[in-house]
Coordinates of C-alpha atoms and ligand atoms in Angstrom, one line a residue:
M21 CA -9.6 22.9 -73.4
K22 CA -12.4 21.2 -71.7
F23 CA -14.9 23.9 -70.0
F24 CA -16.7 22.7 -67.0
L25 CA -20.3 24.9 -65.7
D26 CA -20.0 25.8 -62.3
T27 CA -23.8 25.7 -60.9
A28 CA -26.2 23.7 -59.5
N29 CA -28.7 24.3 -62.0
V30 CA -30.2 21.6 -63.4
E31 CA -32.4 23.4 -66.3
E32 CA -28.9 25.9 -66.9
I33 CA -27.0 22.7 -67.4
R34 CA -29.0 21.2 -70.0
R35 CA -29.7 24.6 -71.8
I36 CA -26.1 25.1 -72.6
N37 CA -25.4 21.2 -72.1
E38 CA -27.4 20.8 -76.0
L39 CA -24.6 22.9 -77.3
G40 CA -22.2 20.5 -77.1
L41 CA -19.7 22.4 -75.0
V42 CA -19.5 21.1 -71.1
D43 CA -17.6 18.2 -70.3
G44 CA -18.4 18.5 -66.9
V45 CA -20.1 20.3 -64.0
T46 CA -18.7 22.3 -60.4
T47 CA -20.9 23.0 -57.5
N48 CA -19.8 24.1 -54.2
P49 CA -21.8 24.1 -50.8
T50 CA -23.2 27.5 -51.6
L51 CA -24.4 26.8 -54.7
I52 CA -26.1 23.7 -53.8
S53 CA -28.1 25.6 -51.1
K54 CA -29.2 27.8 -53.8
E55 CA -31.4 25.5 -55.7
G56 CA -33.6 24.3 -52.5
R57 CA -33.5 20.7 -53.4
P58 CA -31.9 17.8 -52.0
F59 CA -28.2 17.2 -52.4
K60 CA -28.0 13.5 -53.5
E61 CA -30.9 14.1 -55.6
V62 CA -29.3 16.9 -57.3
I63 CA -26.0 15.4 -58.3
Q64 CA -27.3 12.1 -59.8
E65 CA -29.8 14.2 -61.6
I66 CA -26.5 15.9 -63.0
A67 CA -24.1 12.9 -63.3
G68 CA -27.5 10.7 -65.0
F69 CA -26.8 13.2 -68.3
I70 CA -23.4 14.8 -67.8
D71 CA -20.8 12.8 -70.3
G72 CA -17.9 13.1 -67.7
P73 CA -16.8 14.5 -63.9
V74 CA -19.2 16.4 -61.9
N75 CA -17.9 17.5 -58.5
A76 CA -19.7 17.7 -54.9
E77 CA -17.9 18.9 -51.9
V78 CA -17.5 17.6 -48.9
V79 CA -18.6 19.9 -45.8
G80 CA -16.9 17.9 -43.3
L81 CA -13.4 19.6 -41.6
K82 CA -11.4 16.5 -40.0
S83 CA -10.1 14.1 -42.7
E84 CA -11.9 11.0 -41.1
D85 CA -15.6 12.8 -41.6
M86 CA -13.9 14.1 -44.7
V87 CA -13.3 10.4 -46.2
K88 CA -16.5 8.8 -44.3
E89 CA -18.4 12.0 -47.2
G90 CA -16.2 11.5 -49.5
R91 CA -17.5 7.9 -50.1
E92 CA -20.9 7.6 -50.1
L93 CA -20.7 11.2 -52.2
A94 CA -18.8 8.7 -54.6
S95 CA -21.1 6.2 -54.1
W96 CA -23.5 8.4 -56.4
G97 CA -22.4 8.1 -59.6
S98 CA -19.3 6.8 -61.2
N99 CA -18.5 10.8 -63.1
V100 CA -18.5 11.8 -59.1
I101 CA -15.7 13.8 -58.1
V102 CA -15.1 14.0 -55.0
K103 CA -14.1 17.9 -53.8
V104 CA -12.7 18.8 -50.8
P105 CA -11.2 21.8 -49.4
M106 CA -7.2 22.9 -49.1
T107 CA -6.1 21.9 -45.7
E108 CA -4.0 19.7 -43.3
E109 CA -6.2 17.7 -43.0
G110 CA -8.7 17.6 -46.8
L111 CA -4.7 16.7 -47.7
K112 CA -5.1 13.6 -45.2
A113 CA -8.6 12.7 -46.6
V114 CA -7.2 13.2 -50.8
H115 CA -4.3 10.7 -49.9
T116 CA -7.2 8.3 -48.4
L117 CA -9.2 8.6 -51.1
A118 CA -6.5 8.5 -54.0
Q119 CA -5.8 5.2 -51.9
E120 CA -9.4 3.8 -52.1
N121 CA -9.2 5.1 -56.3
I122 CA -11.5 7.7 -55.5
K123 CA -11.3 10.9 -57.4
T124 CA -10.7 14.1 -55.6
N125 CA -10.9 17.4 -56.6
V126 CA -8.7 20.3 -54.3
T127 CA -10.6 23.6 -53.9
L128 CA -9.7 27.3 -52.5
V129 CA -5.9 26.8 -54.0
F130 CA -4.5 30.5 -54.2
T131 CA -0.5 29.6 -53.4
I132 CA 1.4 27.6 -56.5
A133 CA 2.5 25.6 -53.0
Q134 CA -0.9 24.6 -52.2
G135 CA -1.5 23.1 -55.8
L136 CA 2.1 21.2 -55.4
M137 CA 0.8 20.1 -52.3
A138 CA -2.8 18.9 -53.0
A139 CA -1.3 17.5 -56.5
K140 CA 1.5 15.1 -54.3
A141 CA -1.5 14.0 -51.9
G142 CA -3.1 12.4 -54.9
A143 CA -5.4 14.7 -56.4
S144 CA -6.6 14.5 -59.8
F145 CA -7.5 17.9 -59.7
I146 CA -6.6 21.0 -58.4
S147 CA -8.6 24.3 -58.6
P148 CA -7.4 27.8 -58.5
F149 CA -9.9 30.7 -57.6
I150 CA -8.7 33.9 -59.8
G151 CA -12.0 35.9 -59.0
R152 CA -11.2 36.3 -55.9
L153 CA -7.4 36.3 -55.7
D154 CA -8.2 39.1 -58.1
D155 CA -10.4 40.6 -55.3
I156 CA -7.7 41.4 -53.0
G157 CA -5.3 42.9 -55.8
K158 CA -3.6 40.0 -57.1
D159 CA -3.3 38.4 -60.5
G160 CA -5.4 35.1 -60.5
L161 CA -4.4 34.4 -64.0
E162 CA -0.5 34.5 -63.4
L163 CA -1.4 31.9 -60.6
V164 CA -2.4 29.5 -63.4
S165 CA -0.5 29.7 -64.9
K166 CA 2.7 28.9 -63.0
L167 CA 0.5 26.0 -61.9
K168 CA 0.2 24.9 -64.8
Q169 CA 4.0 25.4 -65.4
V170 CA 5.2 23.4 -62.1
M171 CA 2.3 20.7 -62.9
S172 CA 4.2 19.8 -66.4
M173 CA 7.4 20.7 -65.3
Y174 CA 7.2 17.5 -62.6
G175 CA 4.6 15.4 -64.4
Y176 CA 1.9 15.6 -62.4
D177 CA -0.9 14.9 -64.5
T178 CA -3.1 16.4 -61.7
E179 CA -6.1 18.8 -64.4
I180 CA -6.3 22.4 -63.4
I181 CA -9.4 23.8 -63.0
A182 CA -9.4 27.0 -63.0
A183 CA -12.4 28.7 -61.2
S184 CA -13.9 31.8 -60.2
I185 CA -14.3 33.2 -63.0
R186 CA -16.2 36.6 -63.9
H187 CA -15.9 37.8 -67.0
L188 CA -15.3 37.1 -70.6
P189 CA -11.0 38.2 -69.7
H190 CA -10.3 35.9 -67.5
L191 CA -11.9 33.2 -69.6
E192 CA -9.6 34.0 -72.1
G193 CA -6.5 34.3 -70.0
I194 CA -6.9 30.6 -68.9
A195 CA -7.5 30.0 -72.4
L196 CA -4.1 31.0 -73.0
S197 CA -2.2 29.9 -70.0
G198 CA -2.9 26.5 -71.0
A199 CA -5.0 25.4 -67.9
D200 CA -6.5 22.1 -68.7
I201 CA -10.2 23.4 -67.7
A202 CA -12.5 26.4 -67.3
T203 CA -15.3 26.3 -65.6
I204 CA -18.1 28.6 -65.8
P205 CA -20.3 29.9 -64.6
G206 CA -24.1 30.0 -65.9
S207 CA -24.3 33.9 -66.5
I208 CA -21.0 34.2 -68.4
F209 CA -21.2 31.1 -70.9
P210 CA -23.6 33.6 -72.9
K211 CA -21.2 36.0 -73.2
L212 CA -18.2 33.7 -74.6
W213 CA -20.8 33.1 -77.6
S214 CA -21.8 36.6 -78.4
H215 CA -20.6 40.2 -79.6
P216 CA -22.3 43.3 -80.5
L217 CA -21.1 43.1 -83.8
T218 CA -21.9 39.5 -84.9
D219 CA -25.7 40.9 -83.7
K220 CA -25.4 44.1 -85.7
G221 CA -24.1 42.2 -88.9
I222 CA -27.2 39.7 -88.8
E223 CA -29.5 43.0 -88.3
G224 CA -27.8 44.4 -91.3
F225 CA -27.9 41.4 -93.4
L226 CA -31.2 40.7 -92.6
K227 CA -32.3 44.2 -93.6
D228 CA -30.3 44.0 -96.8
W229 CA -31.8 40.5 -97.5
E230 CA -35.6 41.6 -96.8
N231 CA -35.1 45.0 -99.5
Y232 CA -33.8 42.5 -102.0
E233 CA -36.7 40.2 -101.6
K234 CA -38.5 43.2 -102.1
N235 CA -36.7 44.1 -105.7
Q236 CA -37.4 40.8 -106.7
E237 CA -41.4 41.2 -106.1
E238 CA -41.2 44.1 -108.2
V239 CA -39.1 42.6 -111.3
Ligands
LIG28 C1 -15.2 26.3 -58.2 O1 -15.5 25.0 -57.9 C2 -16.6 27.0 -57.6 O2 -17.2 26.1 -57.7 C3 -16.4 28.8 -57.7 O3 -16.1 28.6 -59.2 C4 -16.7 29.5 -57.6 O4 -16.1 30.5 -57.6 P1 -17.0 32.3 -56.9 O5 -15.4 32.8 -56.4 O6 -17.6 33.1 -58.0 O7 -17.4 31.7 -55.3

């Protein structure tokens, strides 16, 4: 299973990357806007030190505009993936870009049918949004499991990026679903390696060690 970081914050990416946990990065227009820096500068900086796909999203709505933007984004680095929204125009753009060997990630996927269409059009990645489905009372994790089933059944090599992750149970559910990739916000990542009983355990061991050392000095 691969882990992507769902952020455009370079410091956050560098910090977690030092743990050897980051296989790629996803950004979107909202995440880029939070950084207040030029889009190209941010993507190129991340693509320069991350050894894996770095996703940058188009903002055009017409396929011609998406293709134009996609070619430009792909020229920013050999590991830059073009994120395209799941629309009819988006599918057309994905198809054109695939013929030019430009990899795409179809984003904002909410149904099995949308995932299938994206894979068929030639997307290298599809991004089902779990949290946003949960928000409207649907089961986001179920969609990821079903998409995995369908991709395997028909032999698509499109990878599933489980996105819109809100908490630890999401991540554990994704791991069990067999999704290829989970893209995790920087704020959620530390929850993956933390547990209150771990902290309590360390505290107890250190206390006992201090007493042991004191006793040794007295002997
Ligand atoms: C994924 O590629 C998206 O950037 C992201 O997961 C969206 O998550 P949100 O629903 O928390 O905005």
